[in-house]
Coordinates of C-alpha atoms and ligand atoms in Angstrom, one line a residue:
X1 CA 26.7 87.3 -94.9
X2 CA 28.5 84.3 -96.8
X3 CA 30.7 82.8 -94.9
X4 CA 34.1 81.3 -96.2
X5 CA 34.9 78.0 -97.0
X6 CA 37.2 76.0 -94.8
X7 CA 38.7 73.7 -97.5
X8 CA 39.7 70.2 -96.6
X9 CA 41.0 69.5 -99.9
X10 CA 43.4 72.3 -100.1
X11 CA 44.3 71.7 -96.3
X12 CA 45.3 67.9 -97.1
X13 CA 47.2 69.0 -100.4
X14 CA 49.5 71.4 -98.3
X15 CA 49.9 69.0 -95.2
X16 CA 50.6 66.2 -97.8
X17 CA 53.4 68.6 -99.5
X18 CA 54.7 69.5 -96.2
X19 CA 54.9 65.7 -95.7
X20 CA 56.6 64.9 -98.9
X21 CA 59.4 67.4 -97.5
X22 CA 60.3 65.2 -94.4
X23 CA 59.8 62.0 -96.5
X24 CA 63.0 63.3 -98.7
X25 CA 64.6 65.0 -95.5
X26 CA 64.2 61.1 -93.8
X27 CA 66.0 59.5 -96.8
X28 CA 68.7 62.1 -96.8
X29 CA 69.4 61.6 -93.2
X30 CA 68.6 57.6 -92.7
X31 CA 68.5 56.0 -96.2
X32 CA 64.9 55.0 -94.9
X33 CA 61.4 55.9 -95.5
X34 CA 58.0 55.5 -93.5
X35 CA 56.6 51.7 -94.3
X36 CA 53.2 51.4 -93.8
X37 CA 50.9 48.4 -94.0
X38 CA 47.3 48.8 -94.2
X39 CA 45.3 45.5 -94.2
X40 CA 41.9 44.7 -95.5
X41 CA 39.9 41.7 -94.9
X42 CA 37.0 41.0 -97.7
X43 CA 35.8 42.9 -100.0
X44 CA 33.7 45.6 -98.8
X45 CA 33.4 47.9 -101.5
X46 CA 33.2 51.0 -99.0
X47 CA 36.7 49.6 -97.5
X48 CA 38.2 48.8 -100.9
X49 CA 37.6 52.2 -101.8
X50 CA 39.0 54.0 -98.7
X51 CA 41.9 51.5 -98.6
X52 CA 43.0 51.9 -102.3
X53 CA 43.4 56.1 -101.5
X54 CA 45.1 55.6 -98.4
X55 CA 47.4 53.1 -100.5
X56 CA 48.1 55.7 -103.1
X57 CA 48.4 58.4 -101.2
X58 CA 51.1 56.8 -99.5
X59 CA 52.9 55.8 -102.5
X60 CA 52.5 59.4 -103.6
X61 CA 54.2 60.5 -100.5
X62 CA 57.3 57.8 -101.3
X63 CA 56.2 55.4 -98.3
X64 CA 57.3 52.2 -98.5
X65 CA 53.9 50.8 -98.5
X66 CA 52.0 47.2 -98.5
X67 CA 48.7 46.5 -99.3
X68 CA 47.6 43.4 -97.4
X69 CA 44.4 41.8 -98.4
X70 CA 43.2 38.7 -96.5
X71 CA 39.7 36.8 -97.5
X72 CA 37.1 37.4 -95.8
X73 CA 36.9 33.2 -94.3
X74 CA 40.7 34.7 -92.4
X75 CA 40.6 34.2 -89.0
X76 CA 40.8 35.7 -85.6
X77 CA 44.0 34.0 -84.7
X78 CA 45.3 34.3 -88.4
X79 CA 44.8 37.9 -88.5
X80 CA 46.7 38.1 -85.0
X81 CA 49.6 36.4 -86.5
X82 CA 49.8 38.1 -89.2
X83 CA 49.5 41.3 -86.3
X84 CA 52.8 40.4 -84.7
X85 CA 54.4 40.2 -87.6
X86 CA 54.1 43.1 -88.5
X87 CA 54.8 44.7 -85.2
X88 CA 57.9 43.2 -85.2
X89 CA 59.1 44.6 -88.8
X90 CA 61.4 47.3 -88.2
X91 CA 60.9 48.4 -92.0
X92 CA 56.7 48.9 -90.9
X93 CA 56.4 52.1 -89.1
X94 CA 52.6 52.3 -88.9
X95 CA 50.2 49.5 -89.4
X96 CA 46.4 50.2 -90.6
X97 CA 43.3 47.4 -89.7
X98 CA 40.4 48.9 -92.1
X99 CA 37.2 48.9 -90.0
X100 CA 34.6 46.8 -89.9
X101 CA 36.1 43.8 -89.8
X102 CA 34.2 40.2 -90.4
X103 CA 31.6 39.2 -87.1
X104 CA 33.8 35.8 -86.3
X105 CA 36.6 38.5 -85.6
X106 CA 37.0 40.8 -82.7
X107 CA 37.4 44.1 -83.4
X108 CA 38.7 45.2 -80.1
X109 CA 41.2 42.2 -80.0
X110 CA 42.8 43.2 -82.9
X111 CA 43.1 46.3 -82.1
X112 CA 44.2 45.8 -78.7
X113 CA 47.1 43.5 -80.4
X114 CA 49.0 46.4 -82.4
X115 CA 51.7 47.8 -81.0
X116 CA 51.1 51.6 -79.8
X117 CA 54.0 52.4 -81.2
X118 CA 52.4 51.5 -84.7
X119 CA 49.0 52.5 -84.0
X120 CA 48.8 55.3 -86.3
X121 CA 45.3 54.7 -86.8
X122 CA 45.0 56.0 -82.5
X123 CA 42.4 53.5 -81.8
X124 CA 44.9 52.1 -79.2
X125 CA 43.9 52.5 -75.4
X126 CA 47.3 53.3 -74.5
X127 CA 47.0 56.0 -77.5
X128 CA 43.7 57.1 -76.2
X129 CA 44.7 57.1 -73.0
X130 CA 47.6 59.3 -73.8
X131 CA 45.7 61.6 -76.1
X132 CA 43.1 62.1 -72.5
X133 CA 46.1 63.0 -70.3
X134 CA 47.2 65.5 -73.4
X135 CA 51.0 66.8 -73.9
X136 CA 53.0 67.7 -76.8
X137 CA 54.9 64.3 -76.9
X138 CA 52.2 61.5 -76.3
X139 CA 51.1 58.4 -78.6
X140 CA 49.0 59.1 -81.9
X141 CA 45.8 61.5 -82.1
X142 CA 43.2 59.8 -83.6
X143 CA 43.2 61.3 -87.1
X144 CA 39.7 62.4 -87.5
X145 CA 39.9 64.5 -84.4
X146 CA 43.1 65.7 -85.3
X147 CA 42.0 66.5 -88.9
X148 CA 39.3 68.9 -87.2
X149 CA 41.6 70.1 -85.1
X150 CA 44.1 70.7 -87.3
X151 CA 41.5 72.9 -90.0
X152 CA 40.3 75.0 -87.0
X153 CA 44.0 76.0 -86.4
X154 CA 44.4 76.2 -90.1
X155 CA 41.5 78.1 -90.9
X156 CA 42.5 80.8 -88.3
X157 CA 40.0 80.3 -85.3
X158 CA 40.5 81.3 -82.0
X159 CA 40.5 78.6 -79.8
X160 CA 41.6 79.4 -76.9
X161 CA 38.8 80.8 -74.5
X162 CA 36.1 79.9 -77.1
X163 CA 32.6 78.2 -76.6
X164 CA 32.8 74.8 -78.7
X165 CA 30.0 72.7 -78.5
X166 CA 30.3 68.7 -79.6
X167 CA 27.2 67.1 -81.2
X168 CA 27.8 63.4 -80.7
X169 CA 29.9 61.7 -78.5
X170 CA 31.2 58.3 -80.4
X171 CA 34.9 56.9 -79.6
X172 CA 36.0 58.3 -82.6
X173 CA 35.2 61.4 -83.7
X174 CA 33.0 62.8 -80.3
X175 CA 34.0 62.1 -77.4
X176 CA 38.1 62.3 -78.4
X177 CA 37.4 66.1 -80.1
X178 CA 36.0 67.1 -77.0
X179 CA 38.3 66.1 -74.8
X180 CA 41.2 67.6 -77.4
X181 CA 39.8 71.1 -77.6
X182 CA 39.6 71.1 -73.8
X183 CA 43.2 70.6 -72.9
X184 CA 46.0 73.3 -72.5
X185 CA 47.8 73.5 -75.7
X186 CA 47.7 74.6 -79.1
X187 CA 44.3 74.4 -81.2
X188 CA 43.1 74.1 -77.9
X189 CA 41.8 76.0 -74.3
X190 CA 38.3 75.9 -75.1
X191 CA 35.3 75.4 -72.8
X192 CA 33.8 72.4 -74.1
X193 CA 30.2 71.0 -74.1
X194 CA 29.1 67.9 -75.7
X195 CA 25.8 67.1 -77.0
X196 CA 23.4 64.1 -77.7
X197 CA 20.8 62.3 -78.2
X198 CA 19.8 62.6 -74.3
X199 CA 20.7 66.7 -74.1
X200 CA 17.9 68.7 -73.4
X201 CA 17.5 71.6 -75.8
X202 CA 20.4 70.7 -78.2
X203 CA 19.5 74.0 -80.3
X204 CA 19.9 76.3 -77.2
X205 CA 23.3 74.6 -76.3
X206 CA 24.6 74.8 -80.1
X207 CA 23.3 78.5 -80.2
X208 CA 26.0 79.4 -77.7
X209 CA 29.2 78.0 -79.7
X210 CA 32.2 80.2 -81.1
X211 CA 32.9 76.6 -82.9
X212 CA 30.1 74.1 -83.3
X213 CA 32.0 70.4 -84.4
X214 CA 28.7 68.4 -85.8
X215 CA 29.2 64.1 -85.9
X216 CA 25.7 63.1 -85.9
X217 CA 25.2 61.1 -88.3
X218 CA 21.9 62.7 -89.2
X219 CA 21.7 64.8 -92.3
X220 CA 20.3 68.4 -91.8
X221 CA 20.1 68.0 -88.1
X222 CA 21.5 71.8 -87.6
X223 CA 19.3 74.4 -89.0
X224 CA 20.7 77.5 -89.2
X225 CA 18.9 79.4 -86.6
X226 CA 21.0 77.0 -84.2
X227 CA 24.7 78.9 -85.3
X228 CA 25.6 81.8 -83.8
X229 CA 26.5 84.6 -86.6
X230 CA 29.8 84.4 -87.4
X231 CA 30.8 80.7 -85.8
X232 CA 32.9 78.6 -86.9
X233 CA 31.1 75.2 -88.3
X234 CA 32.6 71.9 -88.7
X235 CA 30.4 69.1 -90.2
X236 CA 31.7 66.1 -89.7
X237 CA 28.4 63.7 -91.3
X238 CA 28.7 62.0 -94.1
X239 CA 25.7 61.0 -95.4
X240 CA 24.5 59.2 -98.7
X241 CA 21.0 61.0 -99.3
X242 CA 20.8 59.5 -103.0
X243 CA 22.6 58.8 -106.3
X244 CA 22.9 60.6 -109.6
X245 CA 22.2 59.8 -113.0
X246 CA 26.0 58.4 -113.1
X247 CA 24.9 56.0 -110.3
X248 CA 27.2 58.2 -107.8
X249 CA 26.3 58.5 -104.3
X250 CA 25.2 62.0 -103.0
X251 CA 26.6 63.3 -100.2
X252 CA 25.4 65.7 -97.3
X253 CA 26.6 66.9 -94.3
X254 CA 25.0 67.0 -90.4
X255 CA 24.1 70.9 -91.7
X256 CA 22.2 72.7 -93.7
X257 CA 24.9 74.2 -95.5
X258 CA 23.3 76.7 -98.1
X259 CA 21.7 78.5 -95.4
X260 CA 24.3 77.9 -92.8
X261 CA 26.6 79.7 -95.1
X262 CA 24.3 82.8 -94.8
X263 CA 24.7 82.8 -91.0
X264 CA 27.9 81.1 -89.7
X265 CA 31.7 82.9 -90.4
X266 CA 33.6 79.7 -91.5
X267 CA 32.0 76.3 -92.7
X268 CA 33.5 73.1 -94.0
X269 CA 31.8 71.6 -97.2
X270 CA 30.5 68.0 -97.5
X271 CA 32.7 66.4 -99.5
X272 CA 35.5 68.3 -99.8
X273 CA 35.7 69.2 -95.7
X274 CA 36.6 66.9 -93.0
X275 CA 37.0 63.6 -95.1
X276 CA 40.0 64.9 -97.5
X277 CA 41.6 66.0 -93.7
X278 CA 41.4 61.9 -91.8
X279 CA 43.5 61.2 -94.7
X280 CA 46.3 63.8 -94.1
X281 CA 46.5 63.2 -90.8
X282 CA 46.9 59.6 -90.9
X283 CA 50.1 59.7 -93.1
X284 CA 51.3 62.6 -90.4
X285 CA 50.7 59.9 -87.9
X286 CA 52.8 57.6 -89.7
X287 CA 55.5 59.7 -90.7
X288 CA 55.8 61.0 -86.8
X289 CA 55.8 57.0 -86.3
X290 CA 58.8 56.3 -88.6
X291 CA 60.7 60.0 -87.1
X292 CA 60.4 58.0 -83.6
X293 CA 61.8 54.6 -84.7
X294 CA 65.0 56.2 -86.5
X295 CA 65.6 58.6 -83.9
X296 CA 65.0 55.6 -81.0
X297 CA 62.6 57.9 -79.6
X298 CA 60.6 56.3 -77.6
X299 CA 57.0 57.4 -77.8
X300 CA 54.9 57.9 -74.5
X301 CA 53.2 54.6 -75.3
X302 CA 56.6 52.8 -75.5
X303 CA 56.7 53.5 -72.0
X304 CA 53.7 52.9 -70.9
X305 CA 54.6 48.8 -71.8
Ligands
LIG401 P1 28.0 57.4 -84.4 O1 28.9 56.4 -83.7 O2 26.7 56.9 -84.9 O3 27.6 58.5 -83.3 C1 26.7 59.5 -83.5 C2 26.6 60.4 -82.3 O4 25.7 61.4 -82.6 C3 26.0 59.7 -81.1 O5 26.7 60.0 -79.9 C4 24.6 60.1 -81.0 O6 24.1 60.3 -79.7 C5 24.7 61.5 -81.7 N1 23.4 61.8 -82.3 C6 22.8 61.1 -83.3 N2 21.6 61.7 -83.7 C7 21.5 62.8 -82.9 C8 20.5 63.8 -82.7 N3 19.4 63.8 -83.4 N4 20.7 64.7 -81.8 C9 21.8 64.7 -81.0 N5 22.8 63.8 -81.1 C10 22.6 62.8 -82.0 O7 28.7 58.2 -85.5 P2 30.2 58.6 -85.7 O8 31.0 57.4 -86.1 O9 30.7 59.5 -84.7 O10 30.1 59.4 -87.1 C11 29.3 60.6 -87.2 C12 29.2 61.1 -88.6 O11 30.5 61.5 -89.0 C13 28.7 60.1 -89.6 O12 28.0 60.7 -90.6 C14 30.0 59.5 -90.2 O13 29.9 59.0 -91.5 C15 30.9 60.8 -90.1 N6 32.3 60.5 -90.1 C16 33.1 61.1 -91.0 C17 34.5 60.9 -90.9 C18 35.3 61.7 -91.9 O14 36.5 61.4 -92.0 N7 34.8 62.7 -92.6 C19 35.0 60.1 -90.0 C20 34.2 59.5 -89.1 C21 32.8 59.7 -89.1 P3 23.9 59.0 -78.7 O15 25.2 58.7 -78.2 O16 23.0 59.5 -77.7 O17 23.3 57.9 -79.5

């Protein structure tokens, strides 16, 4: 048995098209386009990197777009400022904080100071605390969860009724998936377990899933004796195991993938899988973000203030 390839690439190049579409069909109605802001603070080359691609793909897309870099000596109430600024720019539609941020600065504050209704990153409480309740017409998914969510529908699993089992339960990728493929809706109705470092027998759990969602951290964790013939696998780890002769860092996933592929139905590559997907679903977010402001829609976390 070889099991296909869920392609994140592909996924992200037809959900970026699809966007491009409403960009043109927003300009033709409005005059306007999605404006997005996505601030970095230092130099971090890990951040530089994934702030440049979010940067160009929304150029790509026709965003109106600002790239806001601030030294890394900015601070806390600097950074804030420069927040509520841009909260109150009716041209900015989403606004992006790249993660981690300096130690002098709070995270959480910063977080906890952009409006919801730009918070199309869905670290927000009032986001997350929509995206718990569930319902079609809440505040932003948080895009790594949605980007797995959004390849499961894509890739043409069943969800509703199935066994999914969740190893790892972070704030962002964990603990939000789980609660996502347990709510009424589409992509969704599943029976939910998650797993971690405290569950007993983590194989025998995993063994049970129709769709097995892996954020570990931990490359190879999942052998494939662990999959249940014909699952659907998601690997969500992304982990530098060396470098090539280019100076290029490896990558591998939370699974053994060349014998998971002899086992499971569908798989996700590492790269190419759930990475390409965060991506998409960002600029979805923002584009949903800018639909909402033209259309004075107010968004569930507009009333929530
Ligand atoms: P994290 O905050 O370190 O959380 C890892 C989770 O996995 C924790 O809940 C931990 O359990 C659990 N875990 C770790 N080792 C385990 C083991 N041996 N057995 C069972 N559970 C174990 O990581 P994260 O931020 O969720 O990220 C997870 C992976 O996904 C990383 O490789 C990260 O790079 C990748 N990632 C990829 C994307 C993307 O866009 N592709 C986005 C985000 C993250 P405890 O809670 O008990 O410690």
């Amino acid at each position: 048995m070889s099991a296909e390839i869920i392609s994140g690439t592909e996924m992200r190049a037809a959900i970026l098209e699809e966007l491009a579409s409403e960009v043109e069909a927003m300009k033709a109605k409005y005059g306007k386009v999605p404006g997005l802001v996505t601030i970095l603070v230092g130099e971090n080359p890990a951040s530089v990197s994934y702030v440049t691609l979010k940067v160009k793909t929304a150029l790509k897309l026709g965003f109106h777009e600002i790239q806001d870099n601030q030294p890394e000596s900015i601070t806390e109430e600097a950074l804030l400022d420069l927040i509520e600024q841009y909260n109150q720019d009716p041209n900015i539609h989403g606004i992006l904080v790249q993660l981690p941020l300096p130690k002098h600065i709070s995270e959480e504050k910063i977080i906890y100071a952009i409006d919801p209704d730009k918070d199309v990153d869905g670290f927000h409480p009032v986001n997350l605390g929509r995206m718990v309740i569930g319902g079609e017409d809440g505040g932003f998914l948080p895009c790594t969860p949605a980007g797995i969510q959004e390849m499961i529908v894509r890739s043409g699993t069943e969800t509703s009724g199935a066994e999914v089992v969740v190893v790892g339960r972070s704030n962002i990728v964990g603990k939000p998936i789980a609660i996502m493929m347990g709510q009424k809706g589409r992509g969704a109705n599943s029976t939910v377990t998650m797993v971690h470092t405290r569950t007993r027998d983590l194989a025998e759990h995993c063994r049970r899933a129709d769709i097995l969602i892996v954020a570990a951290g931990v490359p190879g964790l999942v052998k494939p004796d662990w999959i249940k013939p014909g699952a659907t696998v998601i690997d969500v780890g992304v982990n530098r195991v060396g470098t090539s002769s280019t100076g290029k860092a490896i990558l591998s996933g939370d699974v053994d993938f060349a014998e998971a592929c002899k086992v499971a139905g569908k798989i996700t590559p590492v790269p190419g899988g759930v990475g390409p997907m965060t991506i998409a679903l960002l600029m979805k977010n923002t584009v949903r973000s800018a639909w909402m402001a033209l259309e004075n829609k107010s968004s569930a976390a507009y009333v929530c203030r």
